[in-house]
PDB file of C-alpha atoms and ligand atoms in Angstrom:
ATOM      1  CA  MET A   1     -15.177  -2.373  30.673  1.00 90.00           C
ATOM      2  CA  ALA A   2     -18.285  -3.561  28.929  1.00 94.00           C
ATOM      3  CA  SER A   3     -18.313  -6.453  26.376  1.00 94.00           C
ATOM      4  CA  VAL A   4     -20.816  -7.723  23.862  1.00 93.00           C
ATOM      5  CA  GLU A   5     -21.311 -10.895  21.823  1.00 93.00           C
ATOM      6  CA  LEU A   6     -21.569 -10.471  18.067  1.00 92.00           C
ATOM      7  CA  SER A   7     -23.287 -12.869  15.743  1.00 95.00           C
ATOM      8  CA  LEU A   8     -21.347 -13.042  12.619  1.00 98.00           C
ATOM      9  CA  THR A   9     -22.326 -14.266   9.083  1.00 98.00           C
ATOM     10  CA  VAL A  10     -20.063 -14.719   6.140  1.00 98.00           C
ATOM     11  CA  ARG A  11     -21.215 -14.180   2.718  1.00 98.00           C
ATOM     12  CA  ASP A  12     -20.220 -13.137  -0.781  1.00 98.00           C
ATOM     13  CA  LEU A  13     -19.679  -9.364  -0.872  1.00 98.00           C
ATOM     14  CA  VAL A  14     -21.980  -7.614  -3.593  1.00 98.00           C
ATOM     15  CA  HIS A  15     -21.804  -4.480  -5.314  1.00 97.00           C
ATOM     16  CA  ALA A  16     -24.356  -2.929  -2.936  1.00 98.00           C
ATOM     17  CA  ASP A  17     -21.932  -3.340  -0.011  1.00 98.00           C
ATOM     18  CA  LEU A  18     -19.354  -1.089  -1.330  1.00 98.00           C
ATOM     19  CA  ALA A  19     -21.160   2.131  -0.111  1.00 97.00           C
ATOM     20  CA  SER A  20     -20.734   0.570   3.263  1.00 97.00           C
ATOM     21  CA  CYS A  21     -17.175  -0.128   2.924  1.00 98.00           C
ATOM     22  CA  GLY A  22     -15.574   3.218   3.143  1.00 97.00           C
ATOM     23  CA  TRP A  23     -13.650   2.121   6.216  1.00 98.00           C
ATOM     24  CA  ALA A  24     -11.757  -0.347   3.948  1.00 98.00           C
ATOM     25  CA  GLY A  25      -9.741   2.128   1.977  1.00 94.00           C
ATOM     26  CA  SER A  26      -9.537   4.850  -0.671  1.00 94.00           C
ATOM     27  CA  ALA A  27     -12.035   5.531  -3.358  1.00 94.00           C
ATOM     28  CA  ARG A  28      -9.431   3.885  -5.672  1.00 94.00           C
ATOM     29  CA  HIS A  29      -9.437   0.839  -3.317  1.00 95.00           C
ATOM     30  CA  LEU A  30     -13.280   0.728  -3.612  1.00 97.00           C
ATOM     31  CA  ALA A  31     -13.115   0.908  -7.318  1.00 96.00           C
ATOM     32  CA  GLY A  32     -10.637  -1.929  -7.277  1.00 96.00           C
ATOM     33  CA  MET A  33     -12.902  -4.026  -5.145  1.00 98.00           C
ATOM     34  CA  ALA A  34     -15.722  -3.455  -7.637  1.00 98.00           C
ATOM     35  CA  VAL A  35     -13.507  -4.875 -10.377  1.00 98.00           C
ATOM     36  CA  GLN A  36     -12.961  -7.816  -8.178  1.00 98.00           C
ATOM     37  CA  LEU A  37     -16.602  -8.428  -7.747  1.00 98.00           C
ATOM     38  CA  ASP A  38     -16.844  -8.629 -11.722  1.00 97.00           C
ATOM     39  CA  ARG A  39     -14.084 -11.223 -11.517  1.00 98.00           C
ATOM     40  CA  ALA A  40     -16.130 -13.024  -8.733  1.00 98.00           C
ATOM     41  CA  ARG A  41     -19.100 -13.309 -11.105  1.00 97.00           C
ATOM     42  CA  ARG A  42     -16.731 -15.242 -13.629  1.00 97.00           C
ATOM     43  CA  GLY A  43     -15.439 -17.611 -10.845  1.00 97.00           C
ATOM     44  CA  ASP A  44     -11.996 -16.288 -10.771  1.00 98.00           C
ATOM     45  CA  VAL A  45     -12.094 -15.001  -7.326  1.00 98.00           C
ATOM     46  CA  ASP A  46     -14.363 -15.279  -4.067  1.00 98.00           C
ATOM     47  CA  TYR A  47     -14.762 -11.996  -2.381  1.00 98.00           C
ATOM     48  CA  LEU A  48     -16.141 -12.347   1.062  1.00 98.00           C
ATOM     49  CA  ALA A  49     -18.000 -10.189   3.561  1.00 98.00           C
ATOM     50  CA  VAL A  50     -18.257 -10.694   7.233  1.00 98.00           C
ATOM     51  CA  CYS A  51     -21.443  -8.944   8.475  1.00 98.00           C
ATOM     52  CA  ALA A  52     -22.807  -8.355  11.972  1.00 95.00           C
ATOM     53  CA  SER A  53     -26.633  -8.472  12.679  1.00 92.00           C
ATOM     54  CA  ALA A  54     -27.387  -5.407  10.347  1.00 95.00           C
ATOM     55  CA  ASP A  55     -25.929  -7.267   7.541  1.00 97.00           C
ATOM     56  CA  ILE A  56     -23.519  -4.459   7.019  1.00 97.00           C
ATOM     57  CA  PRO A  57     -19.823  -5.590   6.298  1.00 98.00           C
ATOM     58  CA  VAL A  58     -17.314  -5.243   9.218  1.00 98.00           C
ATOM     59  CA  ALA A  59     -14.544  -7.325   7.335  1.00 98.00           C
ATOM     60  CA  LYS A  60     -13.838  -8.271   3.748  1.00 98.00           C
ATOM     61  CA  GLY A  61     -11.234 -10.286   1.876  1.00 98.00           C
ATOM     62  CA  GLY A  62     -10.806 -12.200  -1.171  1.00 97.00           C
ATOM     63  CA  VAL A  63      -9.386 -15.505  -2.587  1.00 98.00           C
ATOM     64  CA  ASP A  64      -7.853 -15.276  -6.046  1.00 98.00           C
ATOM     65  CA  TYR A  65      -7.624 -18.623  -7.861  1.00 98.00           C
ATOM     66  CA  ARG A  66      -5.815 -17.327 -10.926  1.00 98.00           C
ATOM     67  CA  VAL A  67      -2.534 -16.253  -9.192  1.00 97.00           C
ATOM     68  CA  LYS A  68      -1.027 -19.902  -9.243  1.00 97.00           C
ATOM     69  CA  GLY A  69      -2.673 -23.077 -10.364  1.00 96.00           C
ATOM     70  CA  GLY A  70      -4.255 -25.263  -7.574  1.00 97.00           C
ATOM     71  CA  VAL A  71      -3.846 -22.583  -4.982  1.00 98.00           C
ATOM     72  CA  GLY A  72      -6.256 -20.250  -3.363  1.00 98.00           C
ATOM     73  CA  THR A  73      -4.324 -16.753  -2.687  1.00 98.00           C
ATOM     74  CA  LEU A  74      -5.929 -14.725   0.125  1.00 98.00           C
ATOM     75  CA  TRP A  75      -5.705 -10.992  -0.325  1.00 98.00           C
ATOM     76  CA  GLN A  76      -7.220  -7.770   0.284  1.00 97.00           C
ATOM     77  CA  LEU A  77      -8.129  -8.793   3.854  1.00 98.00           C
ATOM     78  CA  ALA A  78      -9.320  -5.967   6.149  1.00 98.00           C
ATOM     79  CA  VAL A  79     -11.414  -5.757   9.343  1.00 98.00           C
ATOM     80  CA  HIS A  80     -13.176  -2.368  10.243  1.00 98.00           C
ATOM     81  CA  PRO A  81     -10.515  -0.609  12.305  1.00 98.00           C
ATOM     82  CA  ALA A  82     -12.882  -0.265  15.211  1.00 97.00           C
ATOM     83  CA  LEU A  83     -13.422  -4.013  15.487  1.00 97.00           C
ATOM     84  CA  GLN A  84      -9.935  -5.389  14.918  1.00 97.00           C
ATOM     85  CA  SER A  85      -8.329  -7.755  17.497  1.00 96.00           C
ATOM     86  CA  CYS A  86     -11.758  -9.273  18.484  1.00 96.00           C
ATOM     87  CA  GLY A  87     -11.288 -12.386  16.358  1.00 97.00           C
ATOM     88  CA  ILE A  88     -13.152 -11.340  13.242  1.00 98.00           C
ATOM     89  CA  GLY A  89     -10.030 -11.626  10.910  1.00 98.00           C
ATOM     90  CA  THR A  90      -9.669 -15.298  12.113  1.00 98.00           C
ATOM     91  CA  VAL A  91     -13.431 -15.897  11.121  1.00 98.00           C
ATOM     92  CA  LEU A  92     -12.746 -14.319   7.778  1.00 98.00           C
ATOM     93  CA  ILE A  93      -9.667 -16.229   6.923  1.00 98.00           C
ATOM     94  CA  GLU A  94     -11.268 -19.553   8.128  1.00 98.00           C
ATOM     95  CA  ALA A  95     -14.261 -18.865   5.839  1.00 98.00           C
ATOM     96  CA  ALA A  96     -11.906 -18.090   2.887  1.00 98.00           C
ATOM     97  CA  GLU A  97     -10.127 -21.448   3.529  1.00 98.00           C
ATOM     98  CA  GLN A  98     -13.486 -23.250   3.520  1.00 98.00           C
ATOM     99  CA  ARG A  99     -14.076 -21.686  -0.001  1.00 98.00           C
ATOM    100  CA  ILE A 100     -10.809 -22.860  -1.161  1.00 98.00           C
ATOM    101  CA  VAL A 101     -11.381 -26.393   0.152  1.00 98.00           C
ATOM    102  CA  SER A 102     -15.001 -26.419  -1.460  1.00 98.00           C
ATOM    103  CA  ARG A 103     -13.210 -25.964  -4.855  1.00 97.00           C
ATOM    104  CA  GLY A 104     -11.434 -29.068  -4.303  1.00 98.00           C
ATOM    105  CA  LEU A 105      -8.164 -27.306  -3.615  1.00 98.00           C
ATOM    106  CA  ARG A 106      -5.799 -28.008  -0.690  1.00 98.00           C
ATOM    107  CA  GLN A 107      -3.384 -25.074  -0.614  1.00 98.00           C
ATOM    108  CA  ALA A 108      -3.924 -21.306   0.574  1.00 98.00           C
ATOM    109  CA  GLU A 109      -1.197 -18.620   0.239  1.00 98.00           C
ATOM    110  CA  LEU A 110      -0.913 -15.166   1.124  1.00 98.00           C
ATOM    111  CA  ASP A 111       1.687 -12.263   1.055  1.00 98.00           C
ATOM    112  CA  VAL A 112       2.220 -10.174   4.183  1.00 98.00           C
ATOM    113  CA  GLU A 113       4.223  -6.948   4.226  1.00 98.00           C
ATOM    114  CA  ASP A 114       7.522  -6.910   6.537  1.00 96.00           C
ATOM    115  CA  SER A 115       5.897  -3.781   8.045  1.00 96.00           C
ATOM    116  CA  ASN A 116       2.871  -5.677   9.296  1.00 98.00           C
ATOM    117  CA  PRO A 117       4.230  -8.133  12.123  1.00 97.00           C
ATOM    118  CA  ARG A 118       0.806  -8.290  13.888  1.00 97.00           C
ATOM    119  CA  ALA A 119      -0.894  -9.732  10.550  1.00 98.00           C
ATOM    120  CA  ARG A 120       1.991 -12.099  10.124  1.00 98.00           C
ATOM    121  CA  ALA A 121       1.660 -13.409  13.729  1.00 98.00           C
ATOM    122  CA  LEU A 122      -1.907 -14.054  13.146  1.00 98.00           C
ATOM    123  CA  TYR A 123      -1.245 -16.036   9.971  1.00 98.00           C
ATOM    124  CA  GLU A 124       1.363 -18.026  11.782  1.00 98.00           C
ATOM    125  CA  ARG A 125      -1.064 -18.662  14.526  1.00 98.00           C
ATOM    126  CA  LEU A 126      -3.447 -20.024  11.920  1.00 98.00           C
ATOM    127  CA  GLY A 127      -0.892 -22.323  10.466  1.00 98.00           C
ATOM    128  CA  TYR A 128       0.717 -20.357   7.675  1.00 98.00           C
ATOM    129  CA  VAL A 129       4.348 -21.028   7.072  1.00 98.00           C
ATOM    130  CA  ALA A 130       6.797 -18.614   5.378  1.00 98.00           C
ATOM    131  CA  TYR A 131       8.485 -20.078   2.239  1.00 98.00           C
ATOM    132  CA  ASP A 132       9.761 -17.261   0.056  1.00 98.00           C
ATOM    133  CA  ARG A 133      10.110 -13.356  -0.158  1.00 98.00           C
ATOM    134  CA  ARG A 134       9.350 -11.020  -2.801  1.00 97.00           C
ATOM    135  CA  PRO A 135       9.256  -7.190  -3.464  1.00 97.00           C
ATOM    136  CA  ASP A 136       5.831  -5.738  -4.337  1.00 95.00           C
ATOM    137  CA  ALA A 137       4.629  -2.235  -5.281  1.00 96.00           C
ATOM    138  CA  TRP A 138       1.224  -0.506  -6.013  1.00 92.00           C
ATOM    139  CA  ASP A 139      -0.194   3.053  -6.193  1.00 92.00           C
ATOM    140  CA  GLU A 140      -1.832   4.353  -3.045  1.00 91.00           C
ATOM    141  CA  GLN A 141      -4.388   7.198  -3.002  1.00 90.00           C
ATOM    142  CA  ALA A 142      -3.851   9.938  -0.331  1.00 90.00           C
ATOM    143  CA  PRO A 143      -6.873  11.462   1.202  1.00 87.00           C
ATOM    144  CA  ASP A 144      -6.516  14.450  -1.118  1.00 91.00           C
ATOM    145  CA  GLY A 145      -6.799  12.131  -4.225  1.00 89.00           C
ATOM    146  CA  THR A 146      -3.081  12.201  -5.072  1.00 94.00           C
ATOM    147  CA  LEU A 147      -1.338   8.887  -5.992  1.00 94.00           C
ATOM    148  CA  ARG A 148       1.873   7.753  -4.317  1.00 93.00           C
ATOM    149  CA  ARG A 149       3.927   4.524  -5.300  1.00 96.00           C
ATOM    150  CA  HIS A 150       4.091   2.394  -2.344  1.00 94.00           C
ATOM    151  CA  GLU A 151       7.095  -0.011  -2.619  1.00 96.00           C
ATOM    152  CA  THR A 152       7.455  -2.862  -0.134  1.00 97.00           C
ATOM    153  CA  MET A 153       8.886  -6.318   0.660  1.00 98.00           C
ATOM    154  CA  CYS A 154       6.657  -9.165   1.394  1.00 98.00           C
ATOM    155  CA  THR A 155       6.919 -12.741   2.866  1.00 98.00           C
ATOM    156  CA  VAL A 156       5.024 -15.315   1.140  1.00 98.00           C
ATOM    157  CA  MET A 157       3.284 -17.871   3.206  1.00 98.00           C
ATOM    158  CA  ARG A 158       1.333 -20.943   2.653  1.00 98.00           C
ATOM    159  CA  LYS A 159      -0.874 -23.540   4.451  1.00 98.00           C
ATOM    160  CA  GLU A 160      -1.934 -26.905   3.546  1.00 98.00           C
ATOM    161  CA  LEU A 161      -5.686 -27.197   4.187  1.00 98.00           C
ATOM    162  CA  SER A 162      -7.301 -30.459   5.399  1.00 88.00           C
TER     163      SER A 162
HETATM  164  C1  COA B   1      -4.928  -8.068   9.783  1.00 66.08           C
HETATM  165  C2  COA B   1      -6.443  -8.209  10.026  1.00 66.08           C
HETATM  166  C3  COA B   1      -7.081  -8.442   8.835  1.00 66.08           C
HETATM  167  C4  COA B   1      -6.585  -9.092  11.164  1.00 66.08           C
HETATM  168  O1  COA B   1      -7.949  -9.182  11.539  1.00 66.08           O
HETATM  169  P1  COA B   1      -8.372  -9.061  13.185  1.00 66.08           P
HETATM  170  O2  COA B   1      -9.748  -9.121  13.231  1.00 66.08           O
HETATM  171  O3  COA B   1      -7.622  -7.862  13.740  1.00 66.08           O
HETATM  172  O4  COA B   1      -7.593 -10.391  13.585  1.00 66.08           O
HETATM  173  P2  COA B   1      -8.012 -11.276  14.935  1.00 66.08           P
HETATM  174  O5  COA B   1      -8.655 -10.420  15.924  1.00 66.08           O
HETATM  175  O6  COA B   1      -8.680 -12.459  14.380  1.00 66.08           O
HETATM  176  O7  COA B   1      -6.586 -11.659  15.518  1.00 66.08           O
HETATM  177  C5  COA B   1      -5.723 -10.673  15.705  1.00 66.08           C
HETATM  178  C6  COA B   1      -5.503 -10.375  17.172  1.00 66.08           C
HETATM  179  O8  COA B   1      -6.706 -10.400  18.021  1.00 66.08           O
HETATM  180  C7  COA B   1      -6.536 -11.352  19.137  1.00 66.08           C
HETATM  181  N1  COA B   1      -7.816 -12.085  19.138  1.00 66.08           N
HETATM  182  C8  COA B   1      -8.226 -13.008  18.552  1.00 66.08           C
HETATM  183  N2  COA B   1      -9.441 -13.380  18.916  1.00 66.08           N
HETATM  184  C9  COA B   1      -9.789 -12.659  19.995  1.00 66.08           C
HETATM  185  C10 COA B   1     -10.948 -12.503  20.921  1.00 66.08           C
HETATM  186  N3  COA B   1     -11.849 -13.375  20.789  1.00 66.08           N
HETATM  187  N4  COA B   1     -10.926 -11.655  21.881  1.00 66.08           N
HETATM  188  C11 COA B   1      -9.849 -10.844  21.967  1.00 66.08           C
HETATM  189  N5  COA B   1      -8.776 -10.834  21.121  1.00 66.08           N
HETATM  190  C12 COA B   1      -8.698 -11.865  20.172  1.00 66.08           C
HETATM  191  C13 COA B   1      -5.509 -12.299  18.540  1.00 66.08           C
HETATM  192  O9  COA B   1      -4.743 -12.892  19.743  1.00 66.08           O
HETATM  193  C14 COA B   1      -4.564 -11.178  17.827  1.00 66.08           C
HETATM  194  O10 COA B   1      -3.738 -10.677  18.823  1.00 66.08           O
HETATM  195  P3  COA B   1      -2.961  -9.153  18.351  1.00 66.08           P
HETATM  196  O11 COA B   1      -4.003  -8.106  18.744  1.00 66.08           O
HETATM  197  O12 COA B   1      -1.819  -9.187  19.314  1.00 66.08           O
HETATM  198  O13 COA B   1      -2.582  -9.166  16.924  1.00 66.08           O
HETATM  199  C15 COA B   1      -6.832  -6.795  10.618  1.00 66.08           C
HETATM  200  O14 COA B   1      -6.111  -6.459  11.814  1.00 66.08           O
HETATM  201  C16 COA B   1      -6.725  -5.614   9.661  1.00 66.08           C
HETATM  202  O15 COA B   1      -7.686  -5.378   8.917  1.00 66.08           O
HETATM  203  N6  COA B   1      -5.667  -4.921   9.667  1.00 66.08           N
HETATM  204  C17 COA B   1      -5.511  -3.814   8.846  1.00 66.08           C
HETATM  205  C18 COA B   1      -5.141  -4.271   7.234  1.00 66.08           C
HETATM  206  C19 COA B   1      -4.199  -5.275   7.238  1.00 66.08           C
HETATM  207  O16 COA B   1      -3.142  -5.310   7.794  1.00 66.08           O
HETATM  208  N7  COA B   1      -4.574  -6.353   6.341  1.00 66.08           N
HETATM  209  C20 COA B   1      -3.675  -7.524   6.139  1.00 66.08           C
HETATM  210  C21 COA B   1      -2.816  -7.367   5.175  1.00 66.08           C
HETATM  211  S1  COA B   1      -1.784  -8.964   4.779  1.00 66.08           S
END
């Protein structure tokens, strides 16, 4: 087995990155990301890109400051499928937490689906503690373009940032 070292930078995601984010989801998801970049311009959210040396995003995720007062809510976290389990998600989450702290806030929260125990284990390892559960639902776009309602149960987790 060969291994390589990657130098990663974390920066704000920009509209021009969306063309390189096809790995992150459907056309509908990418259109939703574009809407979130408009919210980022207004300061309502941070939307981050983790890039390798070519400055192309290999991971992305946001912090929404409007879900709950005084709290940064992490959401839409995703690492390129070919690069998961290498520590990039950890880099992304730590950078998101730094953004929250830099706004003078001390609380991070996120939702994780019950069907995603690996993500939950990662969040627990990073210090997130479950404190509530809630149902959630959204429309998902299949590769043929059709929409399907996805209904799920989530655990709500939080972390006090120092
Ligand atoms: C969830 C997600 C964002 C986590 O990102 P990631 O880059 O895979 O996370 P990390 O690599 O930092 O940590 C996850 C795993 O890698 C391992 N790991 C961390 N650093 C590592 C390193 N340097 N070398 C090898 N393994 C490492 C961790 O122990 C952990 O173990 P696991 O594979 O048993 O889960 C990513 O897997 C993803 O995009 N999943 C699909 C979408 C999704 O589920 N999003 C979250 C919705 S709440």
